[in-house]
Coordinates of C-alpha atoms and ligand atoms in Angstrom, one line a residue:
X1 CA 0.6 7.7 -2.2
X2 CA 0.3 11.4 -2.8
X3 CA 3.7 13.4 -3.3
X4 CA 2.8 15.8 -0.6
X5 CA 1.7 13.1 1.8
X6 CA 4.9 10.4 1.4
X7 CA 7.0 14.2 1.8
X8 CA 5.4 14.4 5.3
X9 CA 5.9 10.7 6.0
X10 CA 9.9 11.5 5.0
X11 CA 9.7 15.0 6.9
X12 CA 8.3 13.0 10.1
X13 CA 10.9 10.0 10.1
X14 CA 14.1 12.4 9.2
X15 CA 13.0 13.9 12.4
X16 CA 13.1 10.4 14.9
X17 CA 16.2 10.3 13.2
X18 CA 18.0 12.9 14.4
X19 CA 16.2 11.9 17.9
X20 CA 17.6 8.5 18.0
X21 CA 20.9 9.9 16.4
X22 CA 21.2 12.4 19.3
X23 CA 20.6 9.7 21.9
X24 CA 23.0 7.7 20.5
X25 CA 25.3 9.9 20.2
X26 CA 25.2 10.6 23.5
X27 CA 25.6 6.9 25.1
X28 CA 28.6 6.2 22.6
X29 CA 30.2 9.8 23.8
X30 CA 30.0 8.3 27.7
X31 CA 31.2 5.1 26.6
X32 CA 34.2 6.2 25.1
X33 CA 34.5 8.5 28.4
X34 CA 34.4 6.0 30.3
X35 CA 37.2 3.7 28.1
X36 CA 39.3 6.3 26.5
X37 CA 39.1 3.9 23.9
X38 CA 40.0 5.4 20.3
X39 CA 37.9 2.6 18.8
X40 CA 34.4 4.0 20.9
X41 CA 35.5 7.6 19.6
X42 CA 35.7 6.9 16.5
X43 CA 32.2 5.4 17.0
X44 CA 31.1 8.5 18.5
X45 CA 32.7 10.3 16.1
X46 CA 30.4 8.3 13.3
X47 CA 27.1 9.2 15.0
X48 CA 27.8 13.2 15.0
X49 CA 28.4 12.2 11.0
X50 CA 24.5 10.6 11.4
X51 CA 23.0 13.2 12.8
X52 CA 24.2 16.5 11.0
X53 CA 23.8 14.7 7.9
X54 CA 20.1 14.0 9.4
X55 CA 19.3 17.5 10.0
X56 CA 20.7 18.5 6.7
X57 CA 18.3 15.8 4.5
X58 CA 15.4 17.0 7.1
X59 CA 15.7 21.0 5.4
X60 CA 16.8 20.0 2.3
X61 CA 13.5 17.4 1.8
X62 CA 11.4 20.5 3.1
X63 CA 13.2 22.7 0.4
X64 CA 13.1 20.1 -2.4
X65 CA 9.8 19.8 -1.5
X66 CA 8.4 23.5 -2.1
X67 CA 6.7 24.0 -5.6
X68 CA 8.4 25.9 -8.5
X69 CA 8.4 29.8 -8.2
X70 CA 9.3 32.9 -10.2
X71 CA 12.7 32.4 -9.4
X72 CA 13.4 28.7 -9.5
X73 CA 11.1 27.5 -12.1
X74 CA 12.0 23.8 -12.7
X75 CA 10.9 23.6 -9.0
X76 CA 13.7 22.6 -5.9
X77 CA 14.7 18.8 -6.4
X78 CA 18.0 19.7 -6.5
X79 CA 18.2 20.8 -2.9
X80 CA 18.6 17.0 -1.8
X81 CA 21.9 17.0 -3.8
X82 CA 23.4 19.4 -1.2
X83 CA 23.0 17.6 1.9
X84 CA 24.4 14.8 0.5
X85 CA 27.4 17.0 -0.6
X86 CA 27.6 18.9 2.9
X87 CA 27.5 14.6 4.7
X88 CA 30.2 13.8 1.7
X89 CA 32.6 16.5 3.3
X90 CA 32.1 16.2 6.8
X91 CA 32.6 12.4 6.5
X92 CA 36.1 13.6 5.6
X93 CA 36.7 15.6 8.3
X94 CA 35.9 12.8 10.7
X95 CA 37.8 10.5 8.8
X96 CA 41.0 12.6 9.0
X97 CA 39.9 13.4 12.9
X98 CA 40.0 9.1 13.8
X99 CA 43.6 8.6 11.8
X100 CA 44.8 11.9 13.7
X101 CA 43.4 10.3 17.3
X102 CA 44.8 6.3 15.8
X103 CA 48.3 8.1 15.1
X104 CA 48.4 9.4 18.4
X105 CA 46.8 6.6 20.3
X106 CA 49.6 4.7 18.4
X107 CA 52.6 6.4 19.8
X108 CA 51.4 6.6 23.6
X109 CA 49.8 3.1 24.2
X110 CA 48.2 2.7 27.5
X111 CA 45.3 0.9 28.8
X112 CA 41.7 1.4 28.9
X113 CA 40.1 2.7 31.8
X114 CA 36.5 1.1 32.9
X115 CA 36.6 -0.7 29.4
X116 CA 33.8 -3.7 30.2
X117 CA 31.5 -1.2 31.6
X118 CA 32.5 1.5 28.5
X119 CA 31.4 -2.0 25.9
X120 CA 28.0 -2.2 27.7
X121 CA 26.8 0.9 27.4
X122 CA 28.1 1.0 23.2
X123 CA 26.0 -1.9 23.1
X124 CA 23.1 0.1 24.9
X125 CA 24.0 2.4 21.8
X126 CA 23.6 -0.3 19.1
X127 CA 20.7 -1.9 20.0
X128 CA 18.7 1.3 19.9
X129 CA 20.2 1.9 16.5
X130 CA 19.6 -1.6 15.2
X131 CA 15.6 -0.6 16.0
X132 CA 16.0 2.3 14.6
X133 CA 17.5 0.6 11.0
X134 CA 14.4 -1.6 11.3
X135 CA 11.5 1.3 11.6
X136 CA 13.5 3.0 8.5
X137 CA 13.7 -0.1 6.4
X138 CA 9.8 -1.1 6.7
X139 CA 8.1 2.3 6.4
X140 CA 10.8 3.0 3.8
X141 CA 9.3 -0.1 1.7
X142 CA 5.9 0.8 2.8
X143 CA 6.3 4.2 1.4
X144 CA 8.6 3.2 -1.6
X145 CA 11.1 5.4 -0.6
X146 CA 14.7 4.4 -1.5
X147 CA 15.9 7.1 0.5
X148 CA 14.6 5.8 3.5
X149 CA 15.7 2.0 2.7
X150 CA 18.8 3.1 1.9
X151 CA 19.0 5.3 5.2
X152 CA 17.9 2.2 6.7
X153 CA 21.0 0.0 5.5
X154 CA 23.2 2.9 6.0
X155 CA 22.6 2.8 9.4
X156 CA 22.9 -1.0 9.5
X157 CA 26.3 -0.7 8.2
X158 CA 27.1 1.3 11.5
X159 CA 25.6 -1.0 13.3
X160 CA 27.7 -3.8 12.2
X161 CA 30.7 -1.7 12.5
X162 CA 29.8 -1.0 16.1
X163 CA 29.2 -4.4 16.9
X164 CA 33.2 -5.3 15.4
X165 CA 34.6 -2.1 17.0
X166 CA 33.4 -3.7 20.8
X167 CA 34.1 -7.3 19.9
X168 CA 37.8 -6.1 19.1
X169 CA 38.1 -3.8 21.8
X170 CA 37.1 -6.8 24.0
X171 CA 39.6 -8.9 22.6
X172 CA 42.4 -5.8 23.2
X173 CA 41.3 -6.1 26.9
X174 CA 41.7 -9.8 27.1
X175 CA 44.7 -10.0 25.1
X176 CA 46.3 -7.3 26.4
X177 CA 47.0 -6.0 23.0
X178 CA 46.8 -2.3 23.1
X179 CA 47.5 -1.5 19.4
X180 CA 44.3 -3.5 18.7
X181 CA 42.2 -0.3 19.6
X182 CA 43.9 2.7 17.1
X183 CA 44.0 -0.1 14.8
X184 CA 39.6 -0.8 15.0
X185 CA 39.3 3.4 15.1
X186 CA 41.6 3.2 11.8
X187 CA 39.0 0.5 10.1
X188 CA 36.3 2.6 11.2
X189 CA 37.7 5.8 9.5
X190 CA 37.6 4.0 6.1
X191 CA 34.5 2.2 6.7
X192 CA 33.6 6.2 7.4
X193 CA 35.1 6.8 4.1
X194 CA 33.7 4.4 1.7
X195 CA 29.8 4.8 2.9
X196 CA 30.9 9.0 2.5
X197 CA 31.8 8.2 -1.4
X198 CA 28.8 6.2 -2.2
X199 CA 26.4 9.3 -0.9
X200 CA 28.9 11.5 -2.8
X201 CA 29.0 9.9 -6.0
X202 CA 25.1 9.1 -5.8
X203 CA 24.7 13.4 -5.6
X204 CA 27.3 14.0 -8.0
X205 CA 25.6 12.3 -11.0
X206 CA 22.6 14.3 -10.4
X207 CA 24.1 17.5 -10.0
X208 CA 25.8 16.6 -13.4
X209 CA 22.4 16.1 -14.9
X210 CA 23.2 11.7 -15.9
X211 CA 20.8 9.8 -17.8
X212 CA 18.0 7.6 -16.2
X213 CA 19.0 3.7 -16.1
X214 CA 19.3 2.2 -19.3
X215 CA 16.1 0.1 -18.9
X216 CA 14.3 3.2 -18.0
X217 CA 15.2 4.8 -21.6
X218 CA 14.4 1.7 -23.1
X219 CA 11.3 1.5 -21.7
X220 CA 10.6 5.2 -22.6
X221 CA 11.9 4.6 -26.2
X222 CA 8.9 1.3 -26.3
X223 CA 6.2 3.7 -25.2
X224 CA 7.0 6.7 -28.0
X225 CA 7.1 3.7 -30.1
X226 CA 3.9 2.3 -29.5
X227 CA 1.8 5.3 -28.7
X228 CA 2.8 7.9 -31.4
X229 CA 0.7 6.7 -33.8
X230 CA 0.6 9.6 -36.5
X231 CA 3.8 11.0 -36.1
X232 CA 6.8 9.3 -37.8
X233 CA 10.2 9.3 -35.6
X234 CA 11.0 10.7 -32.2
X235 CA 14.9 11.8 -32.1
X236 CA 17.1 13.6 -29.5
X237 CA 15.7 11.7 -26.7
X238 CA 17.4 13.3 -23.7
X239 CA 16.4 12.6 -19.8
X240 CA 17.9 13.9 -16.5
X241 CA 17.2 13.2 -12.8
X242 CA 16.7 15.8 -10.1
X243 CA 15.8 14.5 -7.2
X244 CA 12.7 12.6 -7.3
X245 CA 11.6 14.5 -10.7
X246 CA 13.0 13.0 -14.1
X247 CA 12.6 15.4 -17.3
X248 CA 12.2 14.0 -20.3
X249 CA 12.7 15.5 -23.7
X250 CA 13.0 14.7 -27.7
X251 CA 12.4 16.0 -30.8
X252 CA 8.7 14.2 -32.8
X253 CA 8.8 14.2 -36.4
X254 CA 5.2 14.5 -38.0
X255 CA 3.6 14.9 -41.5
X256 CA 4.4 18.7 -42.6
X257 CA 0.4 18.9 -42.8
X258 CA -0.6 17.5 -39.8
X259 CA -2.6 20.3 -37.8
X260 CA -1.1 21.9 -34.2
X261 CA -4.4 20.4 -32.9
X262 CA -3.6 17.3 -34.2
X263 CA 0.0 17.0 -33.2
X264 CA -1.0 18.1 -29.6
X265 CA -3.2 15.4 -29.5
X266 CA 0.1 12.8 -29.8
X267 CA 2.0 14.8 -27.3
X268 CA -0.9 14.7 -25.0
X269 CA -1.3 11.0 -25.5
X270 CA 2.7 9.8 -25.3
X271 CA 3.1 12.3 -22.4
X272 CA 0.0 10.4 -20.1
X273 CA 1.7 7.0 -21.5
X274 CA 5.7 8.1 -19.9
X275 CA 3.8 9.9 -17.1
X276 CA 1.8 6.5 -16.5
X277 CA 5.3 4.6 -16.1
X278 CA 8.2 6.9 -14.5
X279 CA 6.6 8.5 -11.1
X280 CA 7.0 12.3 -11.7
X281 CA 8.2 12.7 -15.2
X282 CA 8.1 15.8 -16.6
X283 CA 8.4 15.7 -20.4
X284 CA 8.5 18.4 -23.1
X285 CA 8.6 17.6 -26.7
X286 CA 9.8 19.5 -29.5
X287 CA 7.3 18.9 -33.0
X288 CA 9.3 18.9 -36.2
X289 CA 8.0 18.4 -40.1
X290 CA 9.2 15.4 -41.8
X291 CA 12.2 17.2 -43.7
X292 CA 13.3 17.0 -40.1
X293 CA 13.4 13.7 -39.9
X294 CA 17.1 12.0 -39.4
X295 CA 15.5 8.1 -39.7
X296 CA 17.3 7.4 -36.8
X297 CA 16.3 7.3 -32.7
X298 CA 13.1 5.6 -32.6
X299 CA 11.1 5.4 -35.3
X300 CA 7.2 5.1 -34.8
X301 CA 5.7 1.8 -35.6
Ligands
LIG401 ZN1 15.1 17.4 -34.5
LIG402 ZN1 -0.3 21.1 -24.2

Protein backbone atom coordinates (compact mmCIF):
# COMPACT_ATOMS: atom_id res chain seq x y z
CA UNK A 1 0.00 0.00 0.00
CA UNK A 2 1.19 3.25 -1.34
CA UNK A 3 1.93 6.20 1.37
CA UNK A 4 -0.38 8.49 -0.48
CA UNK A 5 -3.11 6.02 -0.97
CA UNK A 6 -3.25 4.33 2.93
CA UNK A 7 -3.13 8.64 3.79
CA UNK A 8 -6.46 8.87 1.83
CA UNK A 9 -7.77 5.65 3.41
CA UNK A 10 -6.87 7.52 6.99
CA UNK A 11 -8.12 10.96 5.66
CA UNK A 12 -11.61 9.11 4.65
CA UNK A 13 -12.15 7.07 7.96
CA UNK A 14 -11.07 10.22 10.41
CA UNK A 15 -13.90 11.80 8.59
CA UNK A 16 -16.89 8.88 9.49
CA UNK A 17 -15.43 9.49 12.66
CA UNK A 18 -16.20 12.62 13.46
CA UNK A 19 -19.77 11.69 11.72
CA UNK A 20 -20.50 8.90 14.12
CA UNK A 21 -18.81 11.05 16.90
CA UNK A 22 -21.29 13.90 16.24
CA UNK A 23 -24.31 11.54 16.27
CA UNK A 24 -23.35 10.23 19.26
CA UNK A 25 -22.71 12.90 20.80
CA UNK A 26 -25.92 14.01 20.19
CA UNK A 27 -28.07 10.93 21.48
CA UNK A 28 -25.86 10.88 24.76
CA UNK A 29 -26.49 14.85 25.15
CA UNK A 30 -30.62 13.96 25.03
CA UNK A 31 -30.10 11.19 27.21
CA UNK A 32 -28.59 12.92 29.90
CA UNK A 33 -31.40 15.64 29.23
CA UNK A 34 -33.74 13.52 29.66
CA UNK A 35 -32.08 11.93 33.25
CA UNK A 36 -30.16 14.85 34.61
CA UNK A 37 -27.95 12.09 35.36
CA UNK A 38 -24.17 13.28 36.10
CA UNK A 39 -23.05 9.80 35.08
CA UNK A 40 -24.76 10.37 31.14
CA UNK A 41 -23.01 13.88 31.26
CA UNK A 42 -19.98 12.83 31.88
CA UNK A 43 -20.65 10.43 29.02
CA UNK A 44 -21.56 13.21 26.82
CA UNK A 45 -18.93 15.04 28.03
CA UNK A 46 -16.37 12.09 26.75
CA UNK A 47 -17.80 12.13 23.21
CA UNK A 48 -17.22 16.08 22.67
CA UNK A 49 -13.43 14.72 23.84
CA UNK A 50 -13.89 12.13 20.61
CA UNK A 51 -14.80 14.28 18.24
CA UNK A 52 -12.54 17.48 18.64
CA UNK A 53 -9.78 15.20 19.04
CA UNK A 54 -11.26 13.63 15.55
CA UNK A 55 -11.20 16.80 13.71
CA UNK A 56 -7.86 17.62 15.02
CA UNK A 57 -6.06 14.10 13.81
CA UNK A 58 -8.29 14.69 10.39
CA UNK A 59 -5.94 18.27 9.67
CA UNK A 60 -3.10 17.24 11.31
CA UNK A 61 -2.90 13.68 8.95
CA UNK A 62 -3.57 16.11 5.90
CA UNK A 63 -0.60 18.36 7.26
CA UNK A 64 1.68 15.48 8.15
CA UNK A 65 0.90 14.33 5.02
CA UNK A 66 2.17 17.30 2.65
CA UNK A 67 5.77 16.74 1.26
CA UNK A 68 8.87 18.63 2.54
CA UNK A 69 9.16 22.32 1.29
CA UNK A 70 11.64 25.21 1.42
CA UNK A 71 10.60 25.93 4.69
CA UNK A 72 10.13 22.69 6.51
CA UNK A 73 12.58 20.45 4.93
CA UNK A 74 12.50 17.13 6.91
CA UNK A 75 8.89 17.20 5.61
CA UNK A 76 5.53 17.55 8.34
CA UNK A 77 5.40 14.18 10.43
CA UNK A 78 5.44 16.04 13.36
CA UNK A 79 2.07 17.69 12.84
CA UNK A 80 0.36 14.38 14.31
CA UNK A 81 2.20 15.16 17.59
CA UNK A 82 -0.06 18.28 18.05
CA UNK A 83 -3.39 16.87 17.97
CA UNK A 84 -2.53 14.43 20.28
CA UNK A 85 -1.13 17.26 22.51
CA UNK A 86 -4.31 19.70 21.84
CA UNK A 87 -6.76 15.79 22.86
CA UNK A 88 -4.04 15.46 25.93
CA UNK A 89 -5.34 19.01 27.22
CA UNK A 90 -8.77 19.07 26.58
CA UNK A 91 -9.14 15.56 28.20
CA UNK A 92 -8.21 17.66 31.21
CA UNK A 93 -10.55 20.18 30.96
CA UNK A 94 -13.38 17.58 30.84
CA UNK A 95 -11.95 15.74 33.49
CA UNK A 96 -11.93 18.77 35.87
CA UNK A 97 -15.60 19.74 34.22
CA UNK A 98 -17.16 15.80 35.55
CA UNK A 99 -15.48 16.24 39.28
CA UNK A 100 -16.87 19.94 39.24
CA UNK A 101 -20.59 18.55 38.08
CA UNK A 102 -19.78 14.98 40.83
CA UNK A 103 -18.93 17.67 43.60
CA UNK A 104 -22.05 19.38 43.07
CA UNK A 105 -24.27 16.52 42.19
CA UNK A 106 -22.86 15.34 45.59
CA UNK A 107 -24.10 18.05 47.79
CA UNK A 108 -27.73 18.45 46.23
CA UNK A 109 -28.82 14.71 45.70
CA UNK A 110 -32.05 14.36 43.99
CA UNK A 111 -33.48 11.96 41.70
CA UNK A 112 -33.36 11.33 38.15
CA UNK A 113 -35.94 12.39 35.96
CA UNK A 114 -37.16 10.01 32.92
CA UNK A 115 -34.03 7.84 33.83
CA UNK A 116 -35.14 4.26 32.03
CA UNK A 117 -36.02 6.05 28.97
CA UNK A 118 -32.63 8.51 29.36
CA UNK A 119 -30.59 4.48 29.60
CA UNK A 120 -32.20 3.45 26.32
CA UNK A 121 -31.42 6.01 24.20
CA UNK A 122 -27.29 5.91 25.82
CA UNK A 123 -27.61 2.53 24.72
CA UNK A 124 -28.92 3.70 21.21
CA UNK A 125 -25.50 5.77 21.67
CA UNK A 126 -23.31 2.69 22.34
CA UNK A 127 -24.34 0.35 19.95
CA UNK A 128 -23.64 2.75 17.15
CA UNK A 129 -20.18 3.34 18.71
CA UNK A 130 -19.49 -0.37 19.31
CA UNK A 131 -19.98 -0.55 15.14
CA UNK A 132 -18.04 2.15 14.78
CA UNK A 133 -14.86 0.46 17.04
CA UNK A 134 -15.38 -2.49 14.71
CA UNK A 135 -15.08 -0.69 11.06
CA UNK A 136 -11.87 1.18 12.72
CA UNK A 137 -10.30 -2.00 14.06
CA UNK A 138 -10.61 -4.17 10.57
CA UNK A 139 -9.68 -1.46 8.00
CA UNK A 140 -7.11 -0.37 10.56
CA UNK A 141 -5.52 -4.04 10.22
CA UNK A 142 -6.28 -4.10 6.67
CA UNK A 143 -4.33 -0.99 6.11
CA UNK A 144 -1.63 -1.68 8.89
CA UNK A 145 -2.42 1.33 10.52
CA UNK A 146 -1.84 1.35 14.35
CA UNK A 147 -3.36 4.58 14.43
CA UNK A 148 -6.55 3.39 13.33
CA UNK A 149 -6.38 0.10 15.65
CA UNK A 150 -5.54 1.92 18.31
CA UNK A 151 -8.41 4.52 17.53
CA UNK A 152 -10.41 1.44 17.27
CA UNK A 153 -9.69 0.16 20.98
CA UNK A 154 -9.85 3.72 22.18
CA UNK A 155 -13.15 3.94 21.34
CA UNK A 156 -13.90 0.40 22.73
CA UNK A 157 -12.72 1.61 26.00
CA UNK A 158 -15.69 4.19 25.86
CA UNK A 159 -17.74 1.81 24.93
CA UNK A 160 -17.19 -0.34 27.88
CA UNK A 161 -17.26 2.61 30.09
CA UNK A 162 -20.71 3.50 28.71
CA UNK A 163 -22.01 0.22 29.11
CA UNK A 164 -20.79 0.40 33.25
CA UNK A 165 -21.92 4.10 33.51
CA UNK A 166 -25.93 2.82 32.50
CA UNK A 167 -25.61 -0.54 34.32
CA UNK A 168 -24.81 1.60 37.55
CA UNK A 169 -27.14 4.27 36.96
CA UNK A 170 -29.72 1.49 36.64
CA UNK A 171 -28.83 0.04 39.79
CA UNK A 172 -28.98 3.98 41.44
CA UNK A 173 -32.60 3.89 40.16
CA UNK A 174 -33.47 0.52 41.66
CA UNK A 175 -31.65 1.00 44.76
CA UNK A 176 -32.59 4.20 45.30
CA UNK A 177 -29.00 5.13 45.90
CA UNK A 178 -28.46 8.61 44.60
CA UNK A 179 -24.76 9.02 45.41
CA UNK A 180 -24.21 6.09 43.00
CA UNK A 181 -24.58 8.54 39.96
CA UNK A 182 -21.61 11.49 40.92
CA UNK A 183 -19.83 8.62 42.07
CA UNK A 184 -19.94 6.61 38.09
CA UNK A 185 -19.39 10.44 36.49
CA UNK A 186 -16.28 10.49 39.01
CA UNK A 187 -14.95 6.94 37.57
CA UNK A 188 -15.49 8.20 34.22
CA UNK A 189 -13.41 11.45 34.77
CA UNK A 190 -10.35 9.17 35.50
CA UNK A 191 -11.04 6.63 33.07
CA UNK A 192 -11.05 10.20 30.90
CA UNK A 193 -7.78 10.82 32.51
CA UNK A 194 -5.80 7.81 32.10
CA UNK A 195 -6.70 7.05 28.14
CA UNK A 196 -5.72 11.32 28.00
CA UNK A 197 -1.99 10.33 29.44
CA UNK A 198 -1.38 7.39 27.27
CA UNK A 199 -2.08 9.75 23.88
CA UNK A 200 0.07 12.29 25.82
CA UNK A 201 2.94 10.34 26.62
CA UNK A 202 2.80 8.38 23.19
CA UNK A 203 3.22 12.33 21.51
CA UNK A 204 5.67 13.43 24.01
CA UNK A 205 8.38 10.78 23.13
CA UNK A 206 8.25 11.82 19.63
CA UNK A 207 8.26 15.38 20.12
CA UNK A 208 11.45 14.55 22.29
CA UNK A 209 12.95 12.82 19.29
CA UNK A 210 13.16 8.82 21.53
CA UNK A 211 14.83 6.04 19.99
CA UNK A 212 13.04 3.28 17.86
CA UNK A 213 12.23 0.02 19.94
CA UNK A 214 15.13 -1.80 20.96
CA UNK A 215 14.57 -4.73 18.48
CA UNK A 216 14.22 -2.23 15.76
CA UNK A 217 17.99 -0.99 16.51
CA UNK A 218 19.05 -4.33 16.78
CA UNK A 219 17.79 -5.31 13.81
CA UNK A 220 19.25 -2.19 12.06
CA UNK A 221 22.72 -2.85 13.80
CA UNK A 222 22.40 -6.92 11.97
CA UNK A 223 21.76 -5.29 8.57
CA UNK A 224 24.96 -2.67 8.72
CA UNK A 225 26.61 -5.67 9.94
CA UNK A 226 25.89 -7.93 7.25
CA UNK A 227 25.65 -5.67 4.30
CA UNK A 228 28.76 -3.33 4.71
CA UNK A 229 30.97 -5.44 3.26
CA UNK A 230 34.12 -3.13 2.56
CA UNK A 231 33.85 -0.79 5.15
CA UNK A 232 35.13 -1.63 8.59
CA UNK A 233 32.81 -0.28 11.66
CA UNK A 234 29.61 1.78 11.72
CA UNK A 235 29.50 4.02 15.04
CA UNK A 236 27.20 6.78 16.36
CA UNK A 237 24.20 4.97 15.37
CA UNK A 238 21.43 7.38 16.27
CA UNK A 239 17.47 6.97 15.16
CA UNK A 240 14.34 9.15 15.88
CA UNK A 241 10.68 8.76 15.06
CA UNK A 242 8.42 11.50 13.62
CA UNK A 243 5.44 10.38 12.84
CA UNK A 244 5.28 7.68 10.46
CA UNK A 245 9.00 8.64 9.21
CA UNK A 246 12.06 7.18 11.24
CA UNK A 247 15.62 8.83 10.48
CA UNK A 248 18.42 6.95 10.79
CA UNK A 249 22.00 8.00 11.06
CA UNK A 250 25.77 6.78 12.03
CA UNK A 251 29.05 7.33 11.29
CA UNK A 252 30.89 4.25 8.48
CA UNK A 253 34.40 3.77 8.89
CA UNK A 254 36.24 2.72 5.57
CA UNK A 255 39.78 2.06 4.25
CA UNK A 256 41.48 5.71 3.98
CA UNK A 257 41.91 4.66 0.11
CA UNK A 258 38.69 3.42 -0.70
CA UNK A 259 37.26 5.74 -3.59
CA UNK A 260 33.98 8.22 -3.02
CA UNK A 261 32.57 5.95 -5.76
CA UNK A 262 33.26 3.14 -3.95
CA UNK A 263 32.12 4.09 -0.50
CA UNK A 264 28.81 5.33 -2.18
CA UNK A 265 28.29 2.20 -3.42
CA UNK A 266 28.08 0.67 0.51
CA UNK A 267 25.83 3.46 1.45
CA UNK A 268 23.72 2.80 -1.45
CA UNK A 269 23.57 -0.86 -0.72
CA UNK A 270 23.01 -0.66 3.48
CA UNK A 271 20.56 2.17 2.82
CA UNK A 272 18.09 -0.18 0.26
CA UNK A 273 18.82 -3.08 3.01
CA UNK A 274 17.27 -0.55 6.37
CA UNK A 275 14.88 0.94 3.71
CA UNK A 276 13.81 -2.75 2.82
CA UNK A 277 12.98 -3.46 6.66
CA UNK A 278 11.64 -0.10 8.59
CA UNK A 279 8.68 1.38 6.24
CA UNK A 280 9.87 4.96 5.55
CA UNK A 281 13.33 5.21 6.86
CA UNK A 282 15.20 7.90 5.97
CA UNK A 283 18.96 7.35 6.64
CA UNK A 284 22.04 9.47 6.19
CA UNK A 285 25.41 8.26 6.82
CA UNK A 286 28.46 10.07 7.65
CA UNK A 287 31.94 8.21 5.82
CA UNK A 288 34.99 8.36 7.97
CA UNK A 289 38.80 6.95 7.19
CA UNK A 290 39.96 4.25 9.42
CA UNK A 291 41.97 6.62 11.88
CA UNK A 292 38.31 7.26 12.74
CA UNK A 293 37.62 4.24 13.79
CA UNK A 294 36.73 3.84 17.71
CA UNK A 295 36.44 -0.36 17.43
CA UNK A 296 33.34 -0.05 19.08
CA UNK A 297 29.30 0.11 17.75
CA UNK A 298 29.11 -2.44 15.29
CA UNK A 299 31.80 -3.66 13.62
CA UNK A 300 31.47 -5.06 9.98
CA UNK A 301 31.78 -8.79 9.62
ZN1 LIG B 1 32.83 9.04 13.74
ZN1 LIG C 1 23.94 9.13 -2.91
Amino acid sequence: MSTTLAASASLKIAAGSIAVGLVVLAIKTLAWWMTGSVALFSDALESIVNVVAAVAALIAVYYAAQPADERHPYGHHKAEYFSAVLEGAMIIVAALVIFHAAWTAIQNPRPLDAPVEGLFVNWLASVINAVWCWVLISRGRKLRSPALVADGYHLLSDVVSSVGVTLGVLLAIVTGWHMLDPALAALVALNILWSGWKVMKGSLSGLLDEAVPDETLERIREIISHKASGAIEAHDLRTRHAGAVTFIEFHLVVDGQTTVADAHDICDRIEAAIRNEVSDARVTIHVEPEDKAKHKGVIVV
